[in-house]
mmCIF file of C-alpha atoms and ligand atoms in Angstrom:
data_model
loop_
_atom_site.group_PDB
_atom_site.id
_atom_site.type_symbol
_atom_site.label_atom_id
_atom_site.label_comp_id
_atom_site.label_asym_id
_atom_site.label_seq_id
_atom_site.Cartn_x
_atom_site.Cartn_y
_atom_site.Cartn_z
ATOM 1 C CA MET A 15 15.140 16.679 -21.354
ATOM 2 C CA VAL A 16 15.596 15.319 -24.771
ATOM 3 C CA VAL A 17 14.077 16.644 -28.113
ATOM 4 C CA VAL A 18 14.230 14.206 -30.832
ATOM 5 C CA MET A 19 14.372 15.444 -34.454
ATOM 6 C CA ARG A 20 13.101 13.520 -37.545
ATOM 7 C CA PRO A 21 15.646 11.856 -39.501
ATOM 8 C CA GLY A 22 16.924 14.455 -42.221
ATOM 9 C CA ALA A 23 15.434 17.533 -40.007
ATOM 10 C CA ALA A 24 16.612 21.045 -41.757
ATOM 11 C CA VAL A 25 19.289 22.738 -39.899
ATOM 12 C CA GLU A 26 16.677 25.913 -39.711
ATOM 13 C CA GLU A 27 14.436 23.476 -37.714
ATOM 14 C CA ILE A 28 17.220 22.528 -35.272
ATOM 15 C CA ASP A 29 18.254 26.098 -34.927
ATOM 16 C CA ALA A 30 14.622 27.010 -34.135
ATOM 17 C CA VAL A 31 14.416 24.617 -31.207
ATOM 18 C CA VAL A 32 17.743 25.765 -29.685
ATOM 19 C CA ALA A 33 16.744 29.658 -30.117
ATOM 20 C CA ARG A 34 13.447 28.714 -28.534
ATOM 21 C CA VAL A 35 15.386 26.817 -25.380
ATOM 22 C CA GLU A 36 17.860 29.738 -25.058
ATOM 23 C CA GLY A 37 14.852 32.177 -25.154
ATOM 24 C CA ALA A 38 13.593 30.564 -22.026
ATOM 25 C CA GLY A 39 16.929 30.773 -20.328
ATOM 26 C CA GLY A 40 18.275 27.245 -20.911
ATOM 27 C CA SER A 41 20.843 25.592 -22.809
ATOM 28 C CA ALA A 42 20.749 23.282 -25.638
ATOM 29 C CA PHE A 43 23.421 20.660 -26.874
ATOM 30 C CA VAL A 44 23.164 19.532 -30.492
ATOM 31 C CA SER A 45 24.134 16.005 -31.026
ATOM 32 C CA ARG A 46 24.385 15.076 -34.853
ATOM 33 C CA GLY A 47 24.022 11.215 -35.607
ATOM 34 C CA VAL A 48 23.991 9.657 -39.030
ATOM 35 C CA GLN A 49 20.178 8.994 -38.946
ATOM 36 C CA ARG A 50 18.945 11.861 -36.774
ATOM 37 C CA THR A 51 19.918 14.556 -34.523
ATOM 38 C CA ILE A 52 18.948 14.882 -31.011
ATOM 39 C CA VAL A 53 18.994 18.257 -28.666
ATOM 40 C CA GLY A 54 19.550 17.700 -25.020
ATOM 41 C CA LEU A 55 18.295 20.386 -23.095
ATOM 42 C CA VAL A 56 19.635 21.773 -19.521
ATOM 43 C CA GLY A 57 17.851 24.198 -17.430
ATOM 44 C CA ASP A 58 14.180 24.698 -15.889
ATOM 45 C CA VAL A 59 12.410 21.525 -16.991
ATOM 46 C CA VAL A 60 9.012 23.218 -16.088
ATOM 47 C CA ALA A 61 9.562 26.256 -18.035
ATOM 48 C CA PHE A 62 10.358 23.981 -20.963
ATOM 49 C CA GLN A 63 7.237 22.028 -20.869
ATOM 50 C CA GLY A 64 5.511 25.250 -21.630
ATOM 51 C CA LEU A 65 7.513 25.972 -25.141
ATOM 52 C CA ASN A 66 5.274 23.592 -26.918
ATOM 53 C CA LEU A 67 8.525 22.184 -28.304
ATOM 54 C CA ARG A 68 6.674 18.956 -29.601
ATOM 55 C CA ALA A 69 4.760 21.001 -31.987
ATOM 56 C CA MET A 70 7.598 22.477 -33.745
ATOM 57 C CA PRO A 71 8.531 21.761 -37.380
ATOM 58 C CA GLY A 72 10.928 18.659 -37.422
ATOM 59 C CA VAL A 73 10.349 17.272 -33.744
ATOM 60 C CA VAL A 74 9.146 14.124 -33.428
ATOM 61 C CA GLU A 75 9.567 13.342 -29.540
ATOM 62 C CA VAL A 76 10.292 15.322 -26.407
ATOM 63 C CA VAL A 77 11.540 12.864 -23.657
ATOM 64 C CA ARG A 78 11.744 13.640 -19.956
ATOM 65 C CA VAL A 79 14.785 11.915 -18.342
ATOM 66 C CA SER A 80 13.976 13.477 -14.989
ATOM 67 C CA LYS A 81 10.876 12.995 -12.545
ATOM 68 C CA PRO A 82 8.278 15.282 -13.011
ATOM 69 C CA TYR A 83 7.681 15.577 -9.347
ATOM 70 C CA LYS A 84 10.235 17.103 -7.437
ATOM 71 C CA LEU A 85 9.414 17.842 -3.791
ATOM 72 C CA VAL A 86 8.425 14.287 -3.368
ATOM 73 C CA SER A 87 11.036 12.708 -5.335
ATOM 74 C CA ARG A 88 13.725 10.333 -4.184
ATOM 75 C CA GLU A 89 16.052 11.796 -6.813
ATOM 76 C CA ASN A 90 16.271 15.142 -5.005
ATOM 77 C CA HIS A 91 15.969 13.454 -1.532
ATOM 78 C CA PRO A 92 17.782 10.283 -1.084
ATOM 79 C CA ASP A 93 17.082 9.673 2.381
ATOM 80 C CA ALA A 94 13.384 8.155 3.367
ATOM 81 C CA SER A 95 11.377 10.628 5.507
ATOM 82 C CA THR A 96 9.956 10.115 8.752
ATOM 83 C CA ILE A 97 6.510 11.848 9.451
ATOM 84 C CA THR A 98 5.627 12.578 13.320
ATOM 85 C CA VAL A 99 2.061 12.694 14.336
ATOM 86 C CA GLY A 100 0.218 13.796 17.309
ATOM 87 C CA ALA A 101 0.511 17.003 19.627
ATOM 88 C CA ARG A 102 3.097 14.590 21.745
ATOM 89 C CA GLY A 103 4.731 13.834 18.788
ATOM 90 C CA ASP A 104 5.305 10.366 19.804
ATOM 91 C CA VAL A 105 4.208 8.666 16.331
ATOM 92 C CA HIS A 106 6.662 8.359 13.773
ATOM 93 C CA ILE A 107 5.655 6.808 10.496
ATOM 94 C CA GLY A 108 8.928 6.088 8.673
ATOM 95 C CA PRO A 109 11.524 3.466 7.618
ATOM 96 C CA ASP A 110 12.614 2.681 11.052
ATOM 97 C CA THR A 111 9.295 2.041 12.762
ATOM 98 C CA PHE A 112 6.032 0.243 12.191
ATOM 99 C CA VAL A 113 2.740 1.928 12.881
ATOM 100 C CA LEU A 114 -0.836 -0.020 13.494
ATOM 101 C CA ILE A 115 -3.760 2.288 12.779
ATOM 102 C CA ALA A 116 -7.112 0.994 13.524
ATOM 103 C CA GLY A 117 -10.651 2.608 14.084
ATOM 104 C CA PRO A 118 -14.287 2.349 12.489
ATOM 105 C CA CYS A 119 -14.575 3.186 9.044
ATOM 106 C CA ALA A 120 -17.306 5.739 10.049
ATOM 107 C CA VAL A 121 -18.105 7.725 13.397
ATOM 108 C CA GLU A 122 -21.666 6.533 13.694
ATOM 109 C CA THR A 123 -22.177 7.357 17.387
ATOM 110 C CA ALA A 124 -19.890 8.369 20.482
ATOM 111 C CA GLU A 125 -20.505 5.199 21.967
ATOM 112 C CA GLN A 126 -19.670 3.220 19.035
ATOM 113 C CA THR A 127 -16.472 5.168 18.518
ATOM 114 C CA PHE A 128 -15.412 4.869 21.918
ATOM 115 C CA GLU A 129 -15.689 0.954 21.655
ATOM 116 C CA ALA A 130 -13.762 0.799 18.640
ATOM 117 C CA ALA A 131 -11.077 3.230 19.861
ATOM 118 C CA GLU A 132 -10.455 1.085 23.038
ATOM 119 C CA MET A 133 -10.677 -1.976 20.661
ATOM 120 C CA ALA A 134 -7.772 -0.092 18.827
ATOM 121 C CA LYS A 135 -5.717 0.517 21.408
ATOM 122 C CA ALA A 136 -6.196 -2.864 23.616
ATOM 123 C CA ALA A 137 -4.530 -4.398 20.414
ATOM 124 C CA GLY A 138 -1.490 -2.042 20.449
ATOM 125 C CA ALA A 139 -2.545 0.356 17.853
ATOM 126 C CA THR A 140 -0.799 3.844 18.172
ATOM 127 C CA MET A 141 -3.259 5.703 16.106
ATOM 128 C CA LEU A 142 -6.819 6.056 15.682
ATOM 129 C CA ARG A 143 -8.778 6.258 12.422
ATOM 130 C CA GLY A 144 -12.500 7.156 11.726
ATOM 131 C CA GLY A 145 -14.622 9.034 9.090
ATOM 132 C CA ALA A 146 -16.658 12.001 10.043
ATOM 133 C CA TYR A 147 -17.247 12.960 6.429
ATOM 134 C CA LYS A 148 -17.954 9.965 4.423
ATOM 135 C CA PRO A 149 -17.602 10.189 0.434
ATOM 136 C CA ARG A 150 -20.223 7.487 -0.332
ATOM 137 C CA THR A 151 -20.876 6.189 -3.830
ATOM 138 C CA SER A 152 -24.598 6.494 -2.986
ATOM 139 C CA PRO A 153 -26.288 10.039 -1.874
ATOM 140 C CA TYR A 154 -28.545 7.705 0.060
ATOM 141 C CA ALA A 155 -25.984 6.323 2.255
ATOM 142 C CA PHE A 156 -24.775 7.522 5.510
ATOM 143 C CA GLN A 157 -22.886 10.382 4.966
ATOM 144 C CA GLY A 158 -21.165 10.885 8.312
ATOM 145 C CA LEU A 159 -21.645 13.093 11.217
ATOM 146 C CA GLY A 160 -19.441 16.006 10.097
ATOM 147 C CA VAL A 161 -18.320 18.248 13.073
ATOM 148 C CA LYS A 162 -20.193 16.035 15.479
ATOM 149 C CA GLY A 163 -18.206 13.391 14.399
ATOM 150 C CA LEU A 164 -14.838 15.273 14.898
ATOM 151 C CA GLU A 165 -15.926 16.227 18.067
ATOM 152 C CA ILE A 166 -16.447 12.732 19.159
ATOM 153 C CA LEU A 167 -13.055 11.553 17.471
ATOM 154 C CA ALA A 168 -11.501 14.509 19.394
ATOM 155 C CA GLU A 169 -12.985 12.893 22.758
ATOM 156 C CA ALA A 170 -11.857 9.325 21.528
ATOM 157 C CA ARG A 171 -8.497 10.830 21.594
ATOM 158 C CA GLU A 172 -8.619 12.303 24.966
ATOM 159 C CA ARG A 173 -9.966 9.008 26.318
ATOM 160 C CA THR A 174 -7.053 6.730 24.682
ATOM 161 C CA GLY A 175 -4.210 9.153 23.943
ATOM 162 C CA LEU A 176 -4.295 7.828 20.331
ATOM 163 C CA PRO A 177 -3.853 10.978 17.563
ATOM 164 C CA VAL A 178 -6.442 10.548 15.129
ATOM 165 C CA VAL A 179 -6.519 10.467 11.091
ATOM 166 C CA THR A 180 -9.581 11.442 9.687
ATOM 167 C CA GLU A 181 -10.914 12.526 6.002
ATOM 168 C CA VAL A 182 -11.916 15.632 4.511
ATOM 169 C CA VAL A 183 -13.607 15.987 1.200
ATOM 170 C CA ASP A 184 -14.408 19.666 0.751
ATOM 171 C CA PRO A 185 -11.649 22.356 0.896
ATOM 172 C CA LYS A 186 -14.208 24.583 2.913
ATOM 173 C CA ASP A 187 -13.727 21.713 5.710
ATOM 174 C CA VAL A 188 -10.237 21.733 5.876
ATOM 175 C CA ALA A 189 -9.630 24.162 8.584
ATOM 176 C CA VAL A 190 -12.169 22.522 10.978
ATOM 177 C CA VAL A 191 -10.681 19.274 10.441
ATOM 178 C CA ALA A 192 -7.326 20.357 11.186
ATOM 179 C CA GLU A 193 -8.451 21.913 14.270
ATOM 180 C CA HIS A 194 -9.857 18.472 15.331
ATOM 181 C CA ALA A 195 -7.542 16.073 13.866
ATOM 182 C CA ASP A 196 -3.983 15.207 13.982
ATOM 183 C CA MET A 197 -3.654 13.842 10.668
ATOM 184 C CA LEU A 198 -6.032 14.659 7.498
ATOM 185 C CA GLN A 199 -6.775 11.946 4.937
ATOM 186 C CA ILE A 200 -7.750 12.678 1.414
ATOM 187 C CA GLY A 201 -9.466 9.757 0.158
ATOM 188 C CA THR A 202 -9.343 7.890 -3.045
ATOM 189 C CA ARG A 203 -12.307 9.581 -4.702
ATOM 190 C CA ASN A 204 -10.434 12.925 -4.070
ATOM 191 C CA MET A 205 -6.842 12.158 -5.147
ATOM 192 C CA GLN A 206 -6.933 14.504 -8.007
ATOM 193 C CA ASN A 207 -9.135 17.204 -6.354
ATOM 194 C CA PHE A 208 -6.662 19.583 -6.967
ATOM 195 C CA PRO A 209 -8.125 22.645 -4.902
ATOM 196 C CA LEU A 210 -8.462 20.069 -2.013
ATOM 197 C CA LEU A 211 -4.936 18.999 -2.255
ATOM 198 C CA GLN A 212 -3.937 22.533 -2.450
ATOM 199 C CA ALA A 213 -6.068 23.453 0.779
ATOM 200 C CA VAL A 214 -4.261 20.757 2.872
ATOM 201 C CA GLY A 215 -1.019 21.811 1.564
ATOM 202 C CA GLY A 216 -1.774 25.008 3.463
ATOM 203 C CA VAL A 217 -2.337 23.341 6.837
ATOM 204 C CA ARG A 218 0.531 22.396 9.400
ATOM 205 C CA LYS A 219 -0.831 19.261 10.027
ATOM 206 C CA PRO A 220 0.387 15.769 8.221
ATOM 207 C CA VAL A 221 -1.737 14.645 5.291
ATOM 208 C CA MET A 222 -2.479 10.909 4.304
ATOM 209 C CA LEU A 223 -2.858 10.840 0.528
ATOM 210 C CA LYS A 224 -4.905 7.431 -0.784
ATOM 211 C CA ARG A 225 -4.268 6.330 -3.934
ATOM 212 C CA GLY A 226 -6.815 6.974 -6.661
ATOM 213 C CA LEU A 227 -8.770 3.871 -7.763
ATOM 214 C CA THR A 228 -7.153 3.756 -11.280
ATOM 215 C CA ALA A 229 -4.107 6.113 -10.492
ATOM 216 C CA THR A 230 -0.558 5.180 -11.645
ATOM 217 C CA TYR A 231 2.166 5.916 -9.533
ATOM 218 C CA GLU A 232 3.420 9.017 -11.438
ATOM 219 C CA GLU A 233 -0.408 10.374 -11.140
ATOM 220 C CA TRP A 234 -0.451 9.751 -7.391
ATOM 221 C CA LEU A 235 3.185 11.308 -6.624
ATOM 222 C CA MET A 236 1.919 14.320 -8.634
ATOM 223 C CA ALA A 237 -0.979 14.621 -6.442
ATOM 224 C CA ALA A 238 1.366 14.631 -3.531
ATOM 225 C CA GLU A 239 3.290 17.296 -5.265
ATOM 226 C CA TYR A 240 0.426 19.565 -5.105
ATOM 227 C CA ILE A 241 0.463 19.062 -1.464
ATOM 228 C CA ALA A 242 4.253 19.712 -0.971
ATOM 229 C CA GLN A 243 4.333 22.393 -3.301
ATOM 230 C CA ARG A 244 2.018 24.626 -1.072
ATOM 231 C CA GLY A 245 4.561 23.908 1.770
ATOM 232 C CA ASN A 246 3.509 20.826 3.591
ATOM 233 C CA LEU A 247 5.860 18.197 3.045
ATOM 234 C CA ASP A 248 4.271 15.974 5.879
ATOM 235 C CA ILE A 249 2.739 13.657 3.641
ATOM 236 C CA VAL A 250 2.267 9.613 4.181
ATOM 237 C CA LEU A 251 0.916 7.843 1.146
ATOM 238 C CA CYS A 252 -1.653 5.234 1.331
ATOM 239 C CA GLU A 253 -2.287 2.066 -1.190
ATOM 240 C CA ARG A 254 -5.721 1.073 -0.518
ATOM 241 C CA GLY A 255 -6.208 -1.431 -3.539
ATOM 242 C CA ILE A 256 -6.711 -0.455 -7.265
ATOM 243 C CA ARG A 257 -9.845 -1.316 -9.571
ATOM 244 C CA THR A 258 -8.897 -4.402 -11.932
ATOM 245 C CA PHE A 259 -11.000 -6.945 -13.354
ATOM 246 C CA GLU A 260 -11.369 -9.208 -10.540
ATOM 247 C CA THR A 261 -14.520 -8.834 -8.689
ATOM 248 C CA ALA A 262 -14.270 -11.286 -5.655
ATOM 249 C CA THR A 263 -12.174 -8.654 -3.958
ATOM 250 C CA ARG A 264 -13.652 -5.027 -3.527
ATOM 251 C CA ASN A 265 -9.958 -3.798 -5.151
ATOM 252 C CA THR A 266 -6.929 -5.509 -5.860
ATOM 253 C CA LEU A 267 -4.117 -4.635 -3.256
ATOM 254 C CA ASP A 268 -1.065 -3.562 -5.665
ATOM 255 C CA VAL A 269 1.810 -4.693 -3.406
ATOM 256 C CA SER A 270 4.497 -3.467 -5.631
ATOM 257 C CA ALA A 271 3.102 -0.039 -5.018
ATOM 258 C CA VAL A 272 5.061 -0.340 -1.632
ATOM 259 C CA PRO A 273 8.827 -0.877 -2.920
ATOM 260 C CA MET A 274 8.014 0.922 -6.156
ATOM 261 C CA VAL A 275 6.999 4.174 -4.299
ATOM 262 C CA HIS A 276 9.678 3.764 -1.822
ATOM 263 C CA ALA A 277 12.088 3.870 -4.852
ATOM 264 C CA LEU A 278 10.388 6.859 -6.426
ATOM 265 C CA SER A 279 9.739 8.873 -3.310
ATOM 266 C CA HIS A 280 11.230 9.441 -0.030
ATOM 267 C CA LEU A 281 7.593 9.578 1.512
ATOM 268 C CA PRO A 282 6.420 6.707 3.807
ATOM 269 C CA ILE A 283 3.684 4.629 2.520
ATOM 270 C CA VAL A 284 0.574 3.026 4.413
ATOM 271 C CA VAL A 285 -1.265 -0.174 3.438
ATOM 272 C CA ASP A 286 -4.909 -0.106 4.062
ATOM 273 C CA PRO A 287 -5.763 -3.821 3.558
ATOM 274 C CA SER A 288 -9.502 -3.422 4.668
ATOM 275 C CA HIS A 289 -10.479 -1.284 1.651
ATOM 276 C CA SER A 290 -8.225 -3.231 -0.502
ATOM 277 C CA ALA A 291 -9.958 -6.497 0.118
ATOM 278 C CA GLY A 292 -13.478 -5.514 1.479
ATOM 279 C CA LYS A 293 -13.603 -8.661 3.327
ATOM 280 C CA ARG A 294 -12.452 -9.206 6.932
ATOM 281 C CA GLU A 295 -10.911 -12.586 6.486
ATOM 282 C CA LEU A 296 -8.459 -11.253 3.892
ATOM 283 C CA VAL A 297 -7.207 -8.515 6.372
ATOM 284 C CA VAL A 298 -4.781 -10.690 8.140
ATOM 285 C CA PRO A 299 -3.046 -12.393 5.147
ATOM 286 C CA LEU A 300 -2.960 -8.976 3.437
ATOM 287 C CA THR A 301 -1.303 -6.949 6.555
ATOM 288 C CA ARG A 302 1.391 -9.689 6.729
ATOM 289 C CA ALA A 303 2.027 -9.130 2.962
ATOM 290 C CA ALA A 304 2.039 -5.323 3.225
ATOM 291 C CA ILE A 305 4.631 -5.748 6.199
ATOM 292 C CA ALA A 306 6.538 -8.146 3.979
ATOM 293 C CA VAL A 307 6.991 -5.637 1.077
ATOM 294 C CA GLY A 308 8.005 -3.035 3.516
ATOM 295 C CA ALA A 309 5.128 -0.865 4.253
ATOM 296 C CA ASP A 310 5.651 1.557 6.994
ATOM 297 C CA ALA A 311 2.443 1.267 8.693
ATOM 298 C CA VAL A 312 -1.236 -0.461 8.126
ATOM 299 C CA MET A 313 -4.637 1.176 8.665
ATOM 300 C CA ILE A 314 -7.251 -1.344 9.638
ATOM 301 C CA ASP A 315 -11.123 -0.872 10.228
ATOM 302 C CA VAL A 316 -12.580 -2.227 13.605
ATOM 303 C CA HIS A 317 -16.221 -2.320 14.891
ATOM 304 C CA ALA A 318 -17.578 -3.622 18.135
ATOM 305 C CA ASP A 319 -20.714 -4.980 15.966
ATOM 306 C CA PRO A 320 -19.771 -5.197 12.158
ATOM 307 C CA THR A 321 -23.040 -6.483 11.397
ATOM 308 C CA ALA A 322 -24.693 -2.975 12.462
ATOM 309 C CA ALA A 323 -21.987 -0.973 11.006
ATOM 310 C CA LEU A 324 -23.381 1.744 8.822
ATOM 311 C CA CYS A 325 -20.396 1.779 6.583
ATOM 312 C CA ASP A 326 -18.143 -0.996 5.010
ATOM 313 C CA GLY A 327 -19.159 -3.861 7.840
ATOM 314 C CA PRO A 328 -18.138 -6.685 5.643
ATOM 315 C CA GLN A 329 -14.309 -5.605 6.085
ATOM 316 C CA ALA A 330 -14.474 -4.371 9.764
ATOM 317 C CA LEU A 331 -12.596 -6.868 12.224
ATOM 318 C CA TYR A 332 -13.934 -8.022 15.517
ATOM 319 C CA GLY A 333 -11.311 -7.615 18.406
ATOM 320 C CA ASP A 334 -9.963 -11.169 18.228
ATOM 321 C CA GLU A 335 -9.182 -10.533 14.509
ATOM 322 C CA LEU A 336 -7.532 -7.358 15.349
ATOM 323 C CA ALA A 337 -5.043 -8.988 18.020
ATOM 324 C CA GLU A 338 -3.976 -11.084 15.192
ATOM 325 C CA VAL A 339 -3.193 -8.216 13.057
ATOM 326 C CA ALA A 340 -1.234 -6.641 15.807
ATOM 327 C CA ARG A 341 0.510 -9.895 16.573
ATOM 328 C CA ALA A 342 1.668 -9.730 12.736
ATOM 329 C CA CYS A 343 2.631 -5.995 13.186
ATOM 330 C CA ARG A 344 4.670 -6.840 16.349
ATOM 331 C CA GLU A 345 6.506 -9.852 15.298
ATOM 332 C CA LEU A 346 7.071 -9.567 11.501
ATOM 333 C CA PRO A 347 8.818 -5.921 11.072
ATOM 334 C CA SER A 348 11.523 -6.516 13.422
ATOM 335 C CA MET A 349 12.523 -9.562 11.197
ATOM 336 C CA LEU A 350 12.912 -6.578 8.136
ATOM 337 C CA GLY A 351 15.069 -4.299 10.247
ATOM 338 C CA ARG A 352 12.545 -1.907 11.870
ATOM 339 C CA THR A 353 13.281 -1.468 15.583
ATOM 340 C CA VAL A 354 10.399 0.230 16.752
ATOM 341 C CA ALA A 355 7.140 -2.141 15.795
ATOM 342 C CA VAL A 356 4.048 -2.218 17.614
ATOM 343 C CA ARG A 357 3.612 -2.529 21.342
HETATM 344 C C1 PEP B 27 -11.630 5.271 4.322
HETATM 345 O O1 PEP B 27 -10.363 5.087 4.528
HETATM 346 O O2 PEP B 27 -12.656 5.617 4.959
HETATM 347 C C2 PEP B 27 -12.053 5.379 2.753
HETATM 348 C C3 PEP B 27 -13.389 6.045 2.537
HETATM 349 O O3 PEP B 27 -11.157 4.963 2.137
HETATM 350 P P1 PEP B 27 -11.016 5.086 0.307
HETATM 351 O O4 PEP B 27 -10.718 6.575 0.113
HETATM 352 O O5 PEP B 27 -9.647 4.392 0.365
HETATM 353 O O6 PEP B 27 -12.042 4.377 -0.198
HETATM 354 MN MN1 MN B 28 -14.431 2.721 4.323
#
């Protein structure tokens, strides 16, 4: 951290800054320029943040030079992480692999879930998605089957062998979701639900953290830091489109997020083209874009009858469209150096 003093700051003002930093166990190095003086701080940045230096007389600016997130940052962990999912430990999300995750937006019935799971498996997906707890904009919309939905997902895993990722929306449900699922999803609307982040930080299952509708990369990585800080570093980020002025698509897929997040963090990143676009005809091209910018996985909505889906039917793929997604997931990642792509 660097403290910038106002031009002509008094010696007493500079000394007071130094004394406060040293009082907190840090070191301060004063650099006197012709115009102004800056004070460089060495030590525990978190402790410095509590010193309220910006409010001290003569201080015009306090500039952070290292990232405010530590555990998830590349600065402290230069190698990209690979996250292993499933009881058999055979799904790896990281820099060498490419993973296709597919399934229904919501678990509606056992039959509909098993059908979608079979479609996912037939296409070559190695993970199943599906929501048992649905965070809907309208309180009148289908809210998900809850524990019954988790049981259906567990049965779909038995039938297909595909590990399951499913959303948890309430800290009190974290234990039951962790008991049934292989990966816990934190949805867009809960990216800054800090008690929920802390709760999933306490379980021994990987977490998929979706980006908030209007979250910056730093806010998103700080949210991941909440999970990591509680001891769970098995985190996969998910770019699912952000809110912009454009209304033709449901959200705008921020393709820059993939290389930016890879540069800032060692965590893998999944792209969800379905929730980004909100339109099935965009899912194949956005999947190709996601692979091209270096995504580690994609997560796709499928439904045997999208016209009857209780949630997000317009973005759900039919089987033949999922096959087209899978073809991109098989062919393109290997051109970019990934040795294990979709089967
Ligand atoms: C979902 O993946 O089912 C979902 C609700 O997505 P998001 O949180 O990105 O809207
Ligand atoms: Mn959805």
